[in-house]
Coordinates of C-alpha atoms in Angstrom, one line a residue:
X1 CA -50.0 -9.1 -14.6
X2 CA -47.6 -6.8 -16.6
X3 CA -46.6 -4.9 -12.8
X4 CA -46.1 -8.4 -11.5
X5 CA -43.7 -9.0 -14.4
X6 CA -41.9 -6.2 -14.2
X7 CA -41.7 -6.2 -10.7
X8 CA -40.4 -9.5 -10.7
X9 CA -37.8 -8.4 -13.7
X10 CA -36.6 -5.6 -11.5
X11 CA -35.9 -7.5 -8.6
X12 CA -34.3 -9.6 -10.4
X13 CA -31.5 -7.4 -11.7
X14 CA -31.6 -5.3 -8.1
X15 CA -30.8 -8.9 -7.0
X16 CA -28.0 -9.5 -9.8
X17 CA -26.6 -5.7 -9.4
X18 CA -26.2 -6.2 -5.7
X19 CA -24.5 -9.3 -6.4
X20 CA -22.0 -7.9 -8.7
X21 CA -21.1 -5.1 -6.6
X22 CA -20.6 -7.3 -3.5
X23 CA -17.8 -7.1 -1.9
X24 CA -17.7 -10.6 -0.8
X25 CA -18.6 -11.9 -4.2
X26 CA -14.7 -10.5 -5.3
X27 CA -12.0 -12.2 -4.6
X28 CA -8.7 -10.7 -4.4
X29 CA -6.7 -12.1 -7.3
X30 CA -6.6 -8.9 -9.1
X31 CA -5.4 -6.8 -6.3
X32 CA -3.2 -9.0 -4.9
X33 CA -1.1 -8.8 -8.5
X34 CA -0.4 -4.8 -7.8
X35 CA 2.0 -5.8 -4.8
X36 CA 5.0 -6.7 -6.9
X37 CA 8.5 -7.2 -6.4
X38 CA 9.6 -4.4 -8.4
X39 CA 7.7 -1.6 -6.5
X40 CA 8.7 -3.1 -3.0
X41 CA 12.3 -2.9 -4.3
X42 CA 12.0 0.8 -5.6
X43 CA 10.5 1.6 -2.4
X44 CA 13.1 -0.2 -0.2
X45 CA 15.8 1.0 -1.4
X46 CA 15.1 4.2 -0.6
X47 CA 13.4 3.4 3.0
X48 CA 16.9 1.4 3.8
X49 CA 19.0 3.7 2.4
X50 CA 22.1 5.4 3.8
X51 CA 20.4 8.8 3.7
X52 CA 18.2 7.0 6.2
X53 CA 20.7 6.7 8.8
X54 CA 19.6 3.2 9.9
X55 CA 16.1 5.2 11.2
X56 CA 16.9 5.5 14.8
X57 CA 13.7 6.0 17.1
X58 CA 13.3 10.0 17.0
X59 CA 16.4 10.6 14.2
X60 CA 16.1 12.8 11.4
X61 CA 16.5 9.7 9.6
X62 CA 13.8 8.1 10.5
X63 CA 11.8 11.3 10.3
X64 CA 13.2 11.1 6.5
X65 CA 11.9 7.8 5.9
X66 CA 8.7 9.0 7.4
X67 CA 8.4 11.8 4.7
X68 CA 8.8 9.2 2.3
X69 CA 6.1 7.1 3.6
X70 CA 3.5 10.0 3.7
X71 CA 4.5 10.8 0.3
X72 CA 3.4 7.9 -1.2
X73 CA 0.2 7.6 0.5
X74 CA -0.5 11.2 -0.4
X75 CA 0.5 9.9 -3.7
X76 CA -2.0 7.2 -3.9
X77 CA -4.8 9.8 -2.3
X78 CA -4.6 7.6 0.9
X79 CA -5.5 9.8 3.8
X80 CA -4.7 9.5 7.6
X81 CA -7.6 8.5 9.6
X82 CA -10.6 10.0 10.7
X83 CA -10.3 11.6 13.7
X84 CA -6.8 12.4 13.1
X85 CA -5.2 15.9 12.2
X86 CA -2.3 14.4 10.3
X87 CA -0.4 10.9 9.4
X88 CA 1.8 11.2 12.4
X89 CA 0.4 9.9 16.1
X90 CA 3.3 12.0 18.1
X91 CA 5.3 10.5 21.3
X92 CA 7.1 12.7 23.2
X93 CA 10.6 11.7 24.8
X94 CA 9.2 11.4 28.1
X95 CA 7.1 8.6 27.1
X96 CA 9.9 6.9 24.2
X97 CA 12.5 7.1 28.0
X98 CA 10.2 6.1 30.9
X99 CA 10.9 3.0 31.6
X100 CA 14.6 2.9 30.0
X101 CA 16.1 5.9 30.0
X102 CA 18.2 5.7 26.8
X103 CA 17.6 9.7 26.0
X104 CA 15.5 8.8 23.0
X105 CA 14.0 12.3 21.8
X106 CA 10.1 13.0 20.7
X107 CA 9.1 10.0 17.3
X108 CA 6.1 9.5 15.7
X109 CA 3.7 6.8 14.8
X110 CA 2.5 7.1 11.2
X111 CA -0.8 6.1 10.0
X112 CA -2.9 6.1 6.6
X113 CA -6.6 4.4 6.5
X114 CA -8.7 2.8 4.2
X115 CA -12.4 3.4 5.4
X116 CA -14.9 0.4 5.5
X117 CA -17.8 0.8 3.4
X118 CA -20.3 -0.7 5.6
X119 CA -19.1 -1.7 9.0
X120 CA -16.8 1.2 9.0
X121 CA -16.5 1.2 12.9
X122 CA -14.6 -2.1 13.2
X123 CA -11.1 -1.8 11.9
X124 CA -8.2 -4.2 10.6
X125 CA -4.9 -2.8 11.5
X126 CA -2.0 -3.7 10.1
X127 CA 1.2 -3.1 11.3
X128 CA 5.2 -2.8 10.5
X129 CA 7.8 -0.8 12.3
X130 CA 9.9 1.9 10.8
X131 CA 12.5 2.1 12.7
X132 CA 16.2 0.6 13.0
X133 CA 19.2 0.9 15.2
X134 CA 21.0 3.6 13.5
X135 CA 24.7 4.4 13.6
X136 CA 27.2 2.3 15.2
X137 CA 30.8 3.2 15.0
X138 CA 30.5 5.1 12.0
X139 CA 28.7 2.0 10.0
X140 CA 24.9 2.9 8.8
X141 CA 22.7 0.1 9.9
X142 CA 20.3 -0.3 7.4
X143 CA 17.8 -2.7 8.4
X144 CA 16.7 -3.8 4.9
X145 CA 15.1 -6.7 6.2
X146 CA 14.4 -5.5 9.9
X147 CA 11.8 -4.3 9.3
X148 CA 12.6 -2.0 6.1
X149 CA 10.9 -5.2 4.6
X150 CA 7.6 -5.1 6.6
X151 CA 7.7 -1.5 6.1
X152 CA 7.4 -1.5 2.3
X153 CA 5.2 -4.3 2.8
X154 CA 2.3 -1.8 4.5
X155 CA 2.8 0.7 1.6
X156 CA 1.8 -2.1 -1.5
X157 CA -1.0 -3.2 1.1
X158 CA -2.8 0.2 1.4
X159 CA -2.1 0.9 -2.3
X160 CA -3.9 -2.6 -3.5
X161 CA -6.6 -1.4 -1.2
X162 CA -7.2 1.6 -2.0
X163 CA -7.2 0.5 -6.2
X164 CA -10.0 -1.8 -5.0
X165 CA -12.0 0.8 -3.2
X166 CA -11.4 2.6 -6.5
X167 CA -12.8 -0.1 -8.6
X168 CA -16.0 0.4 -5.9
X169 CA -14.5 -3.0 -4.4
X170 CA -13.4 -1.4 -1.3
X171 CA -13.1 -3.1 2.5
X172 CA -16.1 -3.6 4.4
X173 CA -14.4 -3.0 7.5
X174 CA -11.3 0.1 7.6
X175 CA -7.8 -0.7 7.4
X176 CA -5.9 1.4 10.0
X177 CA -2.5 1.1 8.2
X178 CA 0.4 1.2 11.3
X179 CA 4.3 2.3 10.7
X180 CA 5.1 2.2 14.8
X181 CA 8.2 3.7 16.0
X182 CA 10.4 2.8 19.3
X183 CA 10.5 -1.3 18.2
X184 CA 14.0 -1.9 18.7
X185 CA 14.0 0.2 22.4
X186 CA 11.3 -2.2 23.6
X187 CA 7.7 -2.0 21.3
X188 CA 7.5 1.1 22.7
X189 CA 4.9 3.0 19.3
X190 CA 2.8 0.0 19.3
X191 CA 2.5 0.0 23.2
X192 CA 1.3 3.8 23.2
X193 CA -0.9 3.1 20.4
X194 CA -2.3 0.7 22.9
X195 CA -2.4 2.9 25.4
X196 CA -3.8 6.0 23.2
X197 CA -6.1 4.3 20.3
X198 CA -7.5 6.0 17.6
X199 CA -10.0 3.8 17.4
X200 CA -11.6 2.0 20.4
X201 CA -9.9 -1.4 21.5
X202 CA -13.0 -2.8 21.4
X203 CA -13.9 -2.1 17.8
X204 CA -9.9 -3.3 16.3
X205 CA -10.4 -6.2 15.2
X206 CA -7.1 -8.3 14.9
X207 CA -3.7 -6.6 14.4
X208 CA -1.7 -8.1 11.4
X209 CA 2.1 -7.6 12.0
X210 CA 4.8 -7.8 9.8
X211 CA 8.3 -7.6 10.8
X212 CA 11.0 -8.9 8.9
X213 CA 9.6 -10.9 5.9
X214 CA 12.6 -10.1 2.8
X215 CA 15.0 -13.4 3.5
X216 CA 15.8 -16.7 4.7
X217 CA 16.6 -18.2 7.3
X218 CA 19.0 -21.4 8.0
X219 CA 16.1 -23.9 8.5
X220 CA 15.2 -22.8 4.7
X221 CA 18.5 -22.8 2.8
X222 CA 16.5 -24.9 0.0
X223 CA 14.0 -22.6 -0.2
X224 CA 12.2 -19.2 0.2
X225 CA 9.0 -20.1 -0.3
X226 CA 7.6 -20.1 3.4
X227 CA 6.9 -17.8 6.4
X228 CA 6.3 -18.7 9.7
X229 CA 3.1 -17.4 11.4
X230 CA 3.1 -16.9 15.0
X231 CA -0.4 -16.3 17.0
X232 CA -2.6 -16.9 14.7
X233 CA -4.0 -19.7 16.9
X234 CA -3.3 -18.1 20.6
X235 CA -6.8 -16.1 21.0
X236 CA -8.9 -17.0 17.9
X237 CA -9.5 -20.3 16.5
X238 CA -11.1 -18.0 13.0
X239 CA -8.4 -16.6 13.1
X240 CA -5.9 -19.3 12.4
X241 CA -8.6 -21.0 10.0
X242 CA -8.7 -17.5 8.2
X243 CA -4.9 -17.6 7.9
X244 CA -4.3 -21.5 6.3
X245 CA -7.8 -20.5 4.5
X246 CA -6.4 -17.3 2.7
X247 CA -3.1 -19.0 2.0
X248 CA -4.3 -22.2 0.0
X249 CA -6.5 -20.1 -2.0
X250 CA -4.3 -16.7 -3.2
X251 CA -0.8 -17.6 -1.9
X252 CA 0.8 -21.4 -1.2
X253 CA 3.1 -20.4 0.7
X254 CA 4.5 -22.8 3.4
X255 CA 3.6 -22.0 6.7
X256 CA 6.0 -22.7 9.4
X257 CA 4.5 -23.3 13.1
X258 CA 8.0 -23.9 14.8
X259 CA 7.7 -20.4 16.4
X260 CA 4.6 -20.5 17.1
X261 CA 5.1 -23.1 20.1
X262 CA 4.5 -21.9 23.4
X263 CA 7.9 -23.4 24.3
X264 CA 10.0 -21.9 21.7
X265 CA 12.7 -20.3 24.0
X266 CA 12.8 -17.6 21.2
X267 CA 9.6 -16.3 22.5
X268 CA 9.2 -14.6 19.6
X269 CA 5.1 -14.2 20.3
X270 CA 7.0 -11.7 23.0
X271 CA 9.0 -9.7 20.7
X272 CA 7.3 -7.5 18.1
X273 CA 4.7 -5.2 17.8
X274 CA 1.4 -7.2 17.7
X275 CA 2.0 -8.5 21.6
X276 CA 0.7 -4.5 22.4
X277 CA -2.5 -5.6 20.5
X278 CA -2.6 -9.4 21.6
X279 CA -2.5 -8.6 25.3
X280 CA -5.7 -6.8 25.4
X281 CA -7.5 -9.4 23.9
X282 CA -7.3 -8.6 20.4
X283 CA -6.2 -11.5 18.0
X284 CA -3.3 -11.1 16.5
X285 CA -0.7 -12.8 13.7
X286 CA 3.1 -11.9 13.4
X287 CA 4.7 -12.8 9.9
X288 CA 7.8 -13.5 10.1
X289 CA 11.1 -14.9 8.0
X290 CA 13.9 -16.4 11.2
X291 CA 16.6 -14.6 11.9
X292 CA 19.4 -14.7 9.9
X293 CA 23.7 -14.3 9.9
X294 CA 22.6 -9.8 9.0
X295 CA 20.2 -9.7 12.0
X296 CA 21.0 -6.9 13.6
X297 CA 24.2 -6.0 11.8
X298 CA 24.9 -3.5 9.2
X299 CA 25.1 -6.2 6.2
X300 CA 21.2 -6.4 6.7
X301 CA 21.2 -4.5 3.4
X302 CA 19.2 -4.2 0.3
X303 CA 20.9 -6.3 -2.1
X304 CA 20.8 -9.4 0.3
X305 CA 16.5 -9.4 -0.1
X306 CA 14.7 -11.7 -2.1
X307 CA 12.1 -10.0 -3.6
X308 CA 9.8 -12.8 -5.1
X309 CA 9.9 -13.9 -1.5
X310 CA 8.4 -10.7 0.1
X311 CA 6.2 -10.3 -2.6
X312 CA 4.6 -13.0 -1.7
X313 CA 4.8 -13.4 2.0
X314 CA 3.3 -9.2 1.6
X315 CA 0.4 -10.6 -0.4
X316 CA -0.1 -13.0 1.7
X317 CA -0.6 -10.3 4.5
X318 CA -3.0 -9.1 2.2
X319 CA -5.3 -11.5 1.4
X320 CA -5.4 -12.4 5.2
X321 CA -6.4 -9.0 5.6
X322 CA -9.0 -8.9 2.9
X323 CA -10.8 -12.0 4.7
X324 CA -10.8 -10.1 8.0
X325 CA -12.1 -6.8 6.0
X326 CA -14.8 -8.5 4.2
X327 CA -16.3 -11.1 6.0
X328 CA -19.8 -11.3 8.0
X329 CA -18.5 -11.8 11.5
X330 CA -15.2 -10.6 13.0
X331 CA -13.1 -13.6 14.4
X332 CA -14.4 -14.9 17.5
X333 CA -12.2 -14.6 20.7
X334 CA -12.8 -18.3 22.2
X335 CA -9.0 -18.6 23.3
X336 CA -7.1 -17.2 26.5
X337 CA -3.8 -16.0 24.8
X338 CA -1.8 -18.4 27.0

């Protein structure tokens, strides 16, 4: 009888240990307070700096920005991913010029990853671009919002991560983090990452993009506190539900559809980096702020971002992310992407 007891008592707190340490028992409240306004602004202004020299595809600019990005993951004791050699996931010129010849030289991907503690094989990736138009007529064009924002963004992601796998809270599936180069000459580092995965196809899960996320746009002017979000819905009905899910729980943002319409002449679904990940079938959602009057100029600076608002669209990313990451199934594929 004693054994019985004891057995029983043991079980018991096995059961209650497990429990604890459970991923899927912890929410993300805590980690989602380390993404905070005033690291994404130390971070940007040195991303969408002049020294950058508005990060043109292959520049030493944007190579200089990419030292900057390693650094902090080296910082944070965030590694590039298995399999790899290094962060970077090297283009050459040929492929950055083949179809447009516009006499690009060699870029770089750049890539950091969170390893899943028990379904390690599946991965999240998130992605941003790093990369800008440069310098026209003498004028640096910094890009502070496009996509310096979405950039910064990925760095406080992998951070609060990487805290929680250090609190033994860590993903269940890995987090490929994605800086992808060649945007602004036509999605050209997300289309060879397509083309030349790390990771099988197969086993990425959805692709979370982030491209421009710092201002507002003129159907806000009342307000920054919304984002659009556009694909959530085109393959995967989970994923959608994940999306408005994660929201109402860690976030409250408004979300914005309007670009999200198949009819949208914007096409904006078209126009950034998770389309390379959409059109072979993996689900895929773009966050996204409008365009605004600095779009593509060289006032899209630093001092015109507002931070509590990409804070808050970046830990919105997040929590979508830590959904994905740590739930039993991966979201089903029960849509055609049309």
């Amino acid at each position: 009888m004693k054994n019985l007891l004891f057995l029983l008592l043991l079980a018991s707190t096995l059961s209650c240990t497990s429990q604890k340490n459970s991923v899927a028992d912890v929410p993300p409240t805590n980690y989602l307070k380390t993404i905070t306004s005033t690291d994404l602004k130390t971070h940007l202004s040195i991303v969408a700096s002049d020294e950058m020299e508005g990060r043109e595809t292959g520049s030493l600019g944007q190579k200089k920005a990419g030292n900057y990005l390693i650094k902090q993951y080296k910082s944070n004791k965030i590694p590039f991913p298995k399999g790899a050699t290094e962060y970077y996931q090297r283009i050459p010129a040929a492929y950055l010029n083949a179809k447009k010849n516009e006499n690009l030289p060699d870029s770089e991907n750049i890539w950091a990853y969170i390893e899943g503690s028990e379904k390690p094989n599946e991965v999240v990736v998130i992605s941003a671009h790093y990369d800008h138009v440069g310098v026209k007529n003498g004028e640096v064009y910094n890009g502070a919002d496009d996509d310096g924002s979405g950039t910064v963004a990925l760095l406080e992601i992998a951070q609060a991560f990487q805290i929680a796998k250090n609190d033994g809270h860590g993903p269940k599936r890995s987090i490929l983090i994605l800086h992808v180069t060649g945007e602004e000459h036509g999605l050209h580092g997300s289309r060879f990452y397509s083309e030349n995965p790390l990771f099988p196809l197969a086993n990425t899960i959805t692709d979370i993009n982030i491209d421009m996320i710092g201002r507002r746009d003129d159907l806000h002017k009342d307000s920054n506190n919304y984002v659009y979000l556009i694909g959530s819905d085109y393959l995967s009905s989970d994923l959608y539900t994940i999306c408005e899910d994660a929201n109402k729980k860690y976030v409250n943002l408004f979300i914005d559809y309007k670009f999200n319409d198949r009819t949208d002449p914007n096409r904006f679904y078209y126009r950034s980096d998770h389309y390379n990940f959409a059109k072979n079938g993996i689900p895929s959602v773009f966050l996204f702020n409008g365009v605004h009057a600095d779009y593509h100029k060289a006032t899209d600076e630093v001092d015109k971002i507002e931070f509590d608002a990409l804070a808050k669209r970046t830990q919105l990313a997040f929590a979508i992310a830590w959904e994905l990451a740590n739930r039993e199934n991966r979201p089903v594929v029960d849509k055609s992407g049309n």
